């Protein structure tokens, strides 16, 4: 019961400084935290059952491997990207597109914009959010967005901006509607890459253009995977100047370490710097992996009636993370690697997961070679495993990787970074590779990818 309550969604998708959502959230939060504090003993040889329950609830609230961050207290790092989002917000005529691999933290960054604005004293700005699905169409997107923005008429009556939209909606109607708003607004449109209709993408690009040209006091923050920038700009070359392009690389080890610190801060559980670095290294720049390992390790400590995470807890966390993986990932792994005969599929897949990549997650066959040596202890030439890489791109064993480029210069990427994360943890849990070998297999020491904006 307590667990369910604590795990309830934090902030609403859209929040307005004028709305009630943040107050409700804040009161809920105070209630939970004050009650948990009463229940937690500061020290003691073994934990009472209710304290354990409370601690588990806090751990589950702090570490959310499958949900974006909604609370700036738990948000780690990303200072450079935050600066650039604020730059777009405070410069009239500028808008932003946040892009990067799946799972690197794009939605989390967009979610904390409101908190950042409140912290910088900008209480009057309203924020609205829309997450696109494949069927998203232009008018529907904007009706839903304008429903979240309120204006106060001269007679003090409040209404939402969607009331101002005509039946058939074009980009100029969006501009005019914004011009009737009485406070600055920020509109976050997430998963723009899922918009299937070209017409909607063109109208969205037109909207960026007209809002920018007319210096409207509204900022669009578009969020999508890496290819969305090209997709959007190809619809309208001239919006390039109006859009600040914010690349989200994978997180550095320092940032991943901060995730562990921030999450544990509310739980009284401690971890040594050495174990924290191990979690960061194993995560390969993917914050969801850090959440997953830190959560299981902290829960393992609580199971032992301890407030301190040990090596044994981390080993258990790795096994738990593999065992509790989504069935779709486990099935895809089995499909990719099964064979009645002795073969190299498992080793090639693990080496691919460990290969050094560029900032968009792509690697070449040559990048797989050093990892193959770490995994198998033998030297392999590229032809010995290039067919395996190709097979992972086909239906027969996947597709688990995507391929681009030309023959001899192919680049590969895990379609789902969660699969990459699983392959590495499974390799560890099955004893195919050690943590020390992982550090030497492909990725560089601090940041797995060069920072690029
Ligand atoms: N700055 C951060 N601090 C702490 N945790 C983070 C941060 N960024 C992301 N996370 C965590 O990483 C995971 C992925 O984050 P998020 O959903 O924001 O990524 P995304 O890039 O939007 O993913 P997708 O491409 O699937 O939409 C979540 O568990 C989230 O809580
Ligand atoms: Mg997202």
Coordinates of C-alpha atoms and ligand atoms in Angstrom, one line a residue:
X1 CA 0.0 0.0 0.0
X2 CA 2.7 2.4 1.1
X3 CA 4.8 1.2 -1.9
X4 CA 2.0 1.9 -4.3
X5 CA 1.5 5.4 -2.9
X6 CA 5.1 6.3 -3.1
X7 CA 5.5 5.0 -6.6
X8 CA 2.6 7.0 -7.9
X9 CA 3.5 9.4 -10.7
X10 CA 5.3 12.5 -9.5
X11 CA 4.6 15.5 -11.5
X12 CA 1.9 15.8 -14.1
X13 CA 3.0 15.8 -17.7
X14 CA 2.2 19.4 -17.9
X15 CA 2.5 21.9 -15.1
X16 CA 1.8 25.5 -14.9
X17 CA 3.0 28.0 -12.4
X18 CA -0.6 29.1 -12.2
X19 CA -2.0 25.6 -12.0
X20 CA -2.5 23.4 -9.0
X21 CA -0.4 20.3 -10.0
X22 CA 2.8 21.4 -8.4
X23 CA 1.1 22.2 -5.1
X24 CA -0.6 18.8 -5.0
X25 CA 2.7 17.2 -5.8
X26 CA 4.5 19.1 -3.2
X27 CA 2.0 18.3 -0.5
X28 CA 2.0 14.6 -1.4
X29 CA 5.8 14.7 -1.3
X30 CA 5.9 16.3 2.1
X31 CA 3.4 13.8 3.4
X32 CA 5.4 10.8 2.2
X33 CA 8.8 12.1 3.2
X34 CA 7.7 13.2 6.7
X35 CA 6.0 9.9 7.3
X36 CA 9.0 7.9 6.1
X37 CA 11.4 9.9 8.3
X38 CA 9.4 9.0 11.4
X39 CA 9.6 5.3 10.5
X40 CA 13.4 5.2 9.7
X41 CA 15.7 4.5 12.6
X42 CA 19.0 6.2 12.4
X43 CA 21.0 3.1 13.3
X44 CA 20.6 -0.3 14.9
X45 CA 21.7 -3.9 14.5
X46 CA 18.6 -5.1 12.6
X47 CA 15.9 -3.2 10.9
X48 CA 12.3 -3.4 12.1
X49 CA 9.9 -4.6 9.4
X50 CA 8.2 -1.2 8.9
X51 CA 11.6 0.6 8.5
X52 CA 12.5 -2.0 5.9
X53 CA 9.3 -1.3 4.0
X54 CA 9.8 2.4 4.2
X55 CA 13.4 2.1 3.0
X56 CA 12.3 -0.1 0.1
X57 CA 9.7 2.5 -0.9
X58 CA 12.3 5.2 -0.9
X59 CA 14.7 3.2 -2.9
X60 CA 12.1 2.5 -5.5
X61 CA 11.1 6.1 -5.6
X62 CA 14.7 7.3 -6.0
X63 CA 15.8 4.8 -8.7
X64 CA 13.4 4.5 -11.7
X65 CA 15.1 2.6 -14.5
X66 CA 12.1 2.7 -16.7
X67 CA 10.7 6.2 -16.0
X68 CA 12.1 9.6 -16.9
X69 CA 13.1 11.9 -14.0
X70 CA 10.4 14.3 -13.0
X71 CA 12.0 15.9 -10.0
X72 CA 15.1 18.1 -10.3
X73 CA 16.4 16.8 -6.9
X74 CA 17.1 13.5 -8.6
X75 CA 18.4 14.9 -11.9
X76 CA 22.2 14.6 -12.3
X77 CA 24.7 16.4 -14.4
X78 CA 23.8 17.7 -17.9
X79 CA 25.0 21.2 -17.1
X80 CA 26.0 22.1 -20.6
X81 CA 22.7 20.9 -22.1
X82 CA 20.7 22.8 -19.4
X83 CA 22.6 26.0 -20.3
X84 CA 21.7 25.6 -23.9
X85 CA 18.0 24.9 -23.2
X86 CA 17.9 28.1 -21.1
X87 CA 19.6 30.0 -23.8
X88 CA 16.8 29.0 -26.2
X89 CA 14.2 30.0 -23.7
X90 CA 15.6 33.4 -22.9
X91 CA 16.4 34.4 -26.4
X92 CA 13.3 35.5 -28.4
X93 CA 13.1 33.8 -31.8
X94 CA 15.1 30.8 -30.6
X95 CA 13.8 27.3 -30.2
X96 CA 15.5 24.0 -29.2
X97 CA 15.7 20.5 -30.4
X98 CA 17.1 17.9 -27.9
X99 CA 18.3 14.8 -29.6
X100 CA 20.3 11.7 -29.0
X101 CA 20.2 7.9 -28.7
X102 CA 17.3 6.1 -27.1
X103 CA 17.5 6.1 -23.3
X104 CA 20.1 8.8 -22.7
X105 CA 17.8 11.1 -20.8
X106 CA 16.2 13.4 -23.3
X107 CA 12.7 13.3 -21.7
X108 CA 14.2 13.8 -18.2
X109 CA 15.9 17.0 -19.3
X110 CA 12.7 18.3 -20.9
X111 CA 10.8 17.3 -17.7
X112 CA 12.9 19.4 -15.4
X113 CA 12.7 22.6 -17.4
X114 CA 9.8 23.9 -15.3
X115 CA 11.7 23.3 -12.1
X116 CA 14.7 25.1 -13.5
X117 CA 12.6 28.1 -14.4
X118 CA 11.0 28.2 -10.9
X119 CA 14.5 28.0 -9.4
X120 CA 15.6 31.0 -11.6
X121 CA 12.6 33.0 -10.3
X122 CA 10.5 32.7 -13.5
X123 CA 7.2 31.8 -12.0
X124 CA 5.1 33.4 -14.7
X125 CA 6.2 31.0 -17.5
X126 CA 3.7 28.3 -18.4
X127 CA 4.9 24.9 -19.6
X128 CA 2.9 22.4 -21.6
X129 CA 3.9 19.0 -22.9
X130 CA 2.8 16.7 -25.6
X131 CA 4.2 13.2 -26.4
X132 CA 3.7 12.2 -30.0
X133 CA 2.5 8.8 -31.2
X134 CA 2.6 7.5 -34.8
X135 CA -0.8 8.9 -35.4
X136 CA -0.1 12.4 -34.1
X137 CA -1.5 15.0 -36.4
X138 CA -0.9 18.7 -36.3
X139 CA -4.3 20.0 -35.2
X140 CA -4.6 17.3 -32.5
X141 CA -1.1 18.1 -31.1
X142 CA -1.9 21.8 -30.7
X143 CA -5.4 21.3 -29.3
X144 CA -3.9 19.2 -26.6
X145 CA -1.1 21.7 -25.9
X146 CA -3.3 24.7 -25.8
X147 CA -5.7 22.9 -23.4
X148 CA -2.8 23.1 -20.9
X149 CA -2.3 26.8 -21.2
X150 CA -4.5 29.3 -19.4
X151 CA -5.2 32.9 -20.0
X152 CA -7.1 35.4 -17.8
X153 CA -9.6 37.6 -19.6
X154 CA -10.2 41.2 -18.7
X155 CA -13.3 40.1 -16.8
X156 CA -11.0 37.8 -14.7
X157 CA -12.5 34.7 -16.3
X158 CA -9.9 32.1 -17.0
X159 CA -9.9 30.0 -20.1
X160 CA -7.6 27.7 -21.9
X161 CA -6.0 28.7 -25.2
X162 CA -7.6 25.9 -27.3
X163 CA -10.8 27.9 -27.3
X164 CA -9.0 30.3 -29.6
X165 CA -8.1 27.7 -32.3
X166 CA -10.2 27.7 -35.5
X167 CA -11.6 24.4 -36.9
X168 CA -8.9 23.9 -39.4
X169 CA -5.4 24.6 -38.0
X170 CA -2.3 25.9 -39.9
X171 CA 1.0 27.2 -38.6
X172 CA -0.2 30.9 -38.7
X173 CA -3.1 30.0 -36.5
X174 CA -0.6 28.6 -33.9
X175 CA 1.3 31.9 -34.0
X176 CA -1.9 34.0 -33.6
X177 CA -3.1 31.8 -30.7
X178 CA 0.3 32.3 -28.9
X179 CA 0.0 36.0 -29.5
X180 CA -3.2 36.1 -27.4
X181 CA -1.4 34.4 -24.4
X182 CA -0.7 36.8 -21.5
X183 CA 2.5 35.1 -20.3
X184 CA 5.5 33.5 -21.9
X185 CA 5.1 29.8 -22.7
X186 CA 7.3 26.8 -23.3
X187 CA 6.0 23.9 -25.3
X188 CA 7.8 20.5 -25.1
X189 CA 6.9 18.2 -27.9
X190 CA 8.5 14.8 -27.2
X191 CA 9.2 11.9 -29.5
X192 CA 8.9 14.0 -32.7
X193 CA 10.6 11.1 -34.6
X194 CA 7.3 9.1 -34.1
X195 CA 5.3 11.5 -36.3
X196 CA 4.6 9.4 -39.3
X197 CA 2.7 12.0 -41.5
X198 CA 5.0 14.2 -43.6
X199 CA 2.4 16.9 -43.7
X200 CA 2.5 17.1 -39.8
X201 CA 6.3 17.4 -39.9
X202 CA 6.2 20.1 -42.5
X203 CA 3.6 22.1 -40.6
X204 CA 5.7 21.7 -37.4
X205 CA 8.7 23.1 -39.2
X206 CA 6.6 25.9 -40.6
X207 CA 5.5 26.7 -37.0
X208 CA 9.1 27.0 -35.8
X209 CA 9.7 29.3 -38.6
X210 CA 6.8 31.6 -38.1
X211 CA 7.2 31.8 -34.3
X212 CA 10.8 32.7 -34.8
X213 CA 10.3 35.3 -37.6
X214 CA 7.6 37.0 -35.6
X215 CA 9.5 36.9 -32.3
X216 CA 6.5 35.3 -30.5
X217 CA 7.0 34.9 -26.7
X218 CA 6.8 31.2 -26.8
X219 CA 9.6 28.6 -27.0
X220 CA 9.3 25.2 -28.7
X221 CA 11.5 22.5 -27.2
X222 CA 11.3 19.5 -29.6
X223 CA 12.7 16.1 -28.4
X224 CA 13.6 13.1 -30.5
X225 CA 16.1 10.5 -31.5
X226 CA 19.2 11.5 -33.4
X227 CA 17.7 11.4 -36.9
X228 CA 14.9 13.8 -36.0
X229 CA 17.0 16.9 -36.5
X230 CA 17.9 16.0 -40.1
X231 CA 14.3 15.0 -40.7
X232 CA 12.9 18.3 -39.4
X233 CA 15.4 20.5 -41.0
X234 CA 15.0 18.7 -44.3
X235 CA 11.4 19.9 -44.3
X236 CA 12.5 23.5 -44.0
X237 CA 16.2 24.4 -44.4
X238 CA 15.7 27.9 -43.1
X239 CA 14.7 26.9 -39.6
X240 CA 18.3 25.8 -38.9
X241 CA 19.1 29.3 -37.5
X242 CA 16.0 29.3 -35.3
X243 CA 16.8 25.9 -33.7
X244 CA 19.4 25.4 -31.0
X245 CA 20.5 21.8 -31.5
X246 CA 21.2 20.2 -28.2
X247 CA 22.9 16.8 -28.5
X248 CA 22.5 14.5 -25.5
X249 CA 25.6 12.2 -25.5
X250 CA 25.7 9.2 -23.2
X251 CA 26.5 10.3 -19.6
X252 CA 30.0 10.5 -18.3
X253 CA 31.0 8.3 -15.3
X254 CA 31.0 11.4 -13.1
X255 CA 27.4 12.1 -14.0
X256 CA 26.4 8.5 -13.5
X257 CA 28.1 8.6 -10.1
X258 CA 26.0 11.6 -9.2
X259 CA 22.8 9.6 -10.1
X260 CA 23.9 7.1 -7.4
X261 CA 24.6 9.8 -4.9
X262 CA 21.4 11.7 -5.5
X263 CA 19.3 8.6 -5.3
X264 CA 20.9 7.3 -2.2
X265 CA 20.8 10.7 -0.5
X266 CA 17.1 10.2 0.5
X267 CA 17.6 6.7 1.8
X268 CA 20.4 6.7 4.5
X269 CA 22.1 3.9 2.5
X270 CA 25.8 4.4 1.8
X271 CA 28.1 3.1 -0.9
X272 CA 31.9 3.3 -1.2
X273 CA 33.5 5.4 -4.0
X274 CA 34.9 2.2 -5.5
X275 CA 31.5 0.5 -5.8
X276 CA 30.0 3.7 -7.1
X277 CA 32.6 3.8 -9.9
X278 CA 32.0 0.2 -10.7
X279 CA 28.3 0.9 -11.2
X280 CA 29.1 3.9 -13.4
X281 CA 31.6 1.9 -15.5
X282 CA 29.2 -1.0 -16.0
X283 CA 26.5 1.4 -17.1
X284 CA 28.4 2.4 -20.3
X285 CA 26.9 5.9 -20.3
X286 CA 23.3 4.7 -20.0
X287 CA 21.5 6.2 -17.0
X288 CA 18.8 3.6 -16.8
X289 CA 21.5 1.0 -16.2
X290 CA 22.8 3.0 -13.3
X291 CA 19.3 3.3 -11.8
X292 CA 18.8 -0.5 -12.3
X293 CA 22.0 -1.5 -10.6
X294 CA 21.9 1.0 -7.8
X295 CA 18.3 0.0 -7.0
X296 CA 19.0 -3.7 -6.9
X297 CA 22.2 -3.2 -4.9
X298 CA 20.4 -0.9 -2.3
X299 CA 17.6 -3.4 -2.0
X300 CA 20.1 -6.2 -1.5
X301 CA 21.7 -4.3 1.3
X302 CA 18.3 -3.7 3.0
X303 CA 17.6 -7.5 2.7
X304 CA 20.7 -8.0 4.8
X305 CA 19.5 -5.5 7.3
X306 CA 22.3 -3.2 6.3
X307 CA 22.6 0.5 5.4
X308 CA 25.8 -0.1 3.4
X309 CA 26.1 -1.5 -0.1
X310 CA 28.8 -4.2 -0.4
X311 CA 30.5 -6.0 -3.3
X312 CA 28.2 -8.9 -2.7
X313 CA 25.2 -6.6 -3.0
X314 CA 26.5 -5.4 -6.4
X315 CA 27.1 -8.9 -7.6
X316 CA 23.5 -9.8 -6.6
X317 CA 22.3 -6.6 -8.3
X318 CA 23.9 -7.7 -11.6
X319 CA 22.2 -11.1 -11.4
X320 CA 18.8 -9.6 -10.5
X321 CA 19.1 -7.1 -13.3
X322 CA 19.6 -9.9 -15.8
X323 CA 16.9 -12.2 -14.3
X324 CA 14.3 -9.4 -14.1
X325 CA 14.9 -8.1 -17.5
X326 CA 11.8 -7.6 -19.8
X327 CA 10.9 -10.8 -21.5
X328 CA 11.0 -9.2 -24.9
X329 CA 14.7 -8.4 -24.4
X330 CA 15.5 -12.0 -23.1
X331 CA 13.6 -13.4 -26.2
X332 CA 15.5 -11.2 -28.6
X333 CA 18.8 -12.2 -27.0
X334 CA 17.9 -15.9 -27.3
X335 CA 16.9 -15.4 -30.9
X336 CA 20.1 -13.6 -31.8
X337 CA 22.5 -16.1 -30.1
X338 CA 20.9 -19.5 -30.2
X339 CA 22.4 -22.3 -32.3
X340 CA 22.5 -26.1 -32.0
X341 CA 26.2 -26.0 -32.8
X342 CA 29.1 -24.3 -31.1
X343 CA 29.4 -20.8 -32.5
X344 CA 30.5 -17.3 -31.8
X345 CA 27.2 -15.5 -31.8
X346 CA 27.2 -14.8 -28.0
X347 CA 30.8 -13.6 -28.1
X348 CA 30.3 -11.4 -31.1
X349 CA 27.2 -9.8 -29.6
X350 CA 29.0 -9.2 -26.3
X351 CA 31.9 -7.7 -28.1
X352 CA 29.6 -5.5 -30.1
X353 CA 28.1 -4.3 -26.9
X354 CA 31.5 -3.4 -25.6
X355 CA 32.9 -1.8 -28.8
X356 CA 33.9 1.8 -28.8
X357 CA 31.2 3.8 -30.5
X358 CA 30.9 7.3 -32.0
X359 CA 28.7 9.9 -30.3
X360 CA 25.6 8.5 -32.0
X361 CA 26.2 5.0 -30.8
X362 CA 27.6 3.6 -34.1
X363 CA 30.6 1.2 -34.2
X364 CA 32.5 -0.5 -37.1
X365 CA 33.6 -4.1 -37.4
X366 CA 37.1 -2.9 -36.6
X367 CA 35.9 -1.6 -33.2
X368 CA 34.6 -5.1 -32.3
X369 CA 38.0 -6.7 -32.7
X370 CA 39.7 -5.6 -29.4
X371 CA 36.6 -6.6 -27.5
X372 CA 36.6 -10.0 -29.2
X373 CA 40.1 -10.5 -28.0
X374 CA 39.1 -9.6 -24.4
X375 CA 36.0 -11.9 -24.5
X376 CA 37.6 -14.9 -26.2
X377 CA 41.3 -14.5 -25.4
X378 CA 42.1 -15.0 -29.1
X379 CA 42.9 -12.8 -32.0
X380 CA 40.1 -12.7 -34.6
X381 CA 40.2 -11.1 -38.0
X382 CA 37.2 -9.1 -39.2
X383 CA 36.0 -11.8 -41.7
X384 CA 35.7 -14.3 -38.9
X385 CA 32.8 -12.3 -37.4
X386 CA 31.5 -9.9 -40.0
X387 CA 28.8 -12.4 -41.1
X388 CA 27.6 -12.6 -37.5
X389 CA 27.3 -8.8 -37.4
X390 CA 25.2 -8.9 -40.6
X391 CA 23.1 -11.7 -39.3
X392 CA 22.2 -9.5 -36.2
X393 CA 20.8 -7.0 -38.7
X394 CA 18.5 -9.5 -40.4
X395 CA 15.2 -11.1 -39.4
X396 CA 16.8 -14.5 -38.9
X397 CA 18.7 -13.3 -35.7
X398 CA 17.1 -10.0 -35.1
X399 CA 17.1 -7.3 -36.1
X400 CA 19.0 -6.4 -33.0
X401 CA 21.5 -4.2 -34.7
X402 CA 20.9 -1.6 -37.5
X403 CA 23.4 -1.1 -40.2
X404 CA 24.2 2.0 -42.3
X405 CA 26.9 3.0 -44.8
X406 CA 28.5 1.1 -47.7
X407 CA 30.2 -2.2 -48.1
X408 CA 33.6 -2.3 -46.3
X409 CA 32.5 0.9 -44.4
X410 CA 29.4 -0.4 -42.6
X411 CA 28.5 1.1 -39.3
X412 CA 26.4 -0.8 -36.7
X413 CA 24.3 0.3 -33.8
X414 CA 22.1 -1.4 -31.2
X415 CA 18.5 -0.6 -32.2
X416 CA 17.6 -0.7 -28.5
X417 CA 20.3 0.6 -26.1
X418 CA 18.6 -1.5 -23.3
X419 CA 19.6 -4.6 -25.2
X420 CA 23.3 -3.4 -25.3
X421 CA 23.0 -2.9 -21.5
X422 CA 21.5 -6.4 -21.0
X423 CA 24.1 -8.1 -23.2
X424 CA 26.9 -6.6 -21.1
X425 CA 25.3 -7.5 -17.7
X426 CA 24.5 -11.0 -19.0
X427 CA 28.1 -11.5 -20.1
X428 CA 29.2 -10.6 -16.6
X429 CA 26.6 -12.7 -14.9
X430 CA 27.5 -15.7 -17.1
X431 CA 31.2 -15.2 -16.4
X432 CA 32.0 -14.5 -20.1
X433 CA 33.9 -11.4 -19.1
X434 CA 35.1 -9.7 -16.0
X435 CA 34.6 -6.1 -14.9
X436 CA 38.3 -5.3 -15.4
X437 CA 38.1 -6.7 -19.0
X438 CA 35.0 -4.5 -19.7
X439 CA 37.0 -1.4 -18.8
X440 CA 39.7 -2.4 -21.3
X441 CA 37.5 -3.8 -24.0
X442 CA 36.4 -0.7 -25.9
X443 CA 35.2 2.3 -24.1
X444 CA 37.4 5.1 -22.9
X445 CA 37.9 5.7 -19.2
X446 CA 35.8 8.7 -18.4
X447 CA 33.3 9.4 -21.1
X448 CA 32.2 6.7 -23.5
X449 CA 31.7 9.2 -26.2
X450 CA 33.1 12.6 -27.1
X451 CA 30.9 15.4 -26.1
X452 CA 29.4 17.2 -29.1
X453 CA 26.8 19.8 -29.3
Ligands
LIG1 N1 20.1 13.5 -15.7 C1 19.6 12.4 -15.2 N2 19.7 12.1 -13.9 C2 19.3 11.0 -13.3 N3 18.6 10.0 -14.0 C3 18.4 10.2 -15.3 C4 18.9 11.4 -16.0 N4 18.6 11.4 -17.3 C5 18.0 10.2 -17.5 N5 17.9 9.5 -16.3 C6 17.2 8.2 -16.2 O1 17.6 7.4 -17.3 C7 16.5 6.7 -17.8 C8 16.2 7.1 -19.3 O2 15.8 8.5 -19.2 P1 14.7 9.1 -20.3 O3 13.5 8.4 -20.3 O4 14.7 10.6 -19.9 O5 15.6 9.0 -21.6 P2 15.1 9.3 -23.1 O6 16.3 9.7 -23.8 O7 13.9 10.2 -23.1 O8 14.6 7.8 -23.6 P3 13.7 7.4 -24.9 O9 14.6 7.6 -26.0 O10 13.4 6.0 -24.6 O11 12.5 8.3 -24.8 C9 15.4 6.9 -16.8 O12 15.5 5.8 -15.9 C10 15.7 8.2 -16.2 O13 15.2 8.2 -14.8
LIG2 MG1 12.0 9.9 -23.9

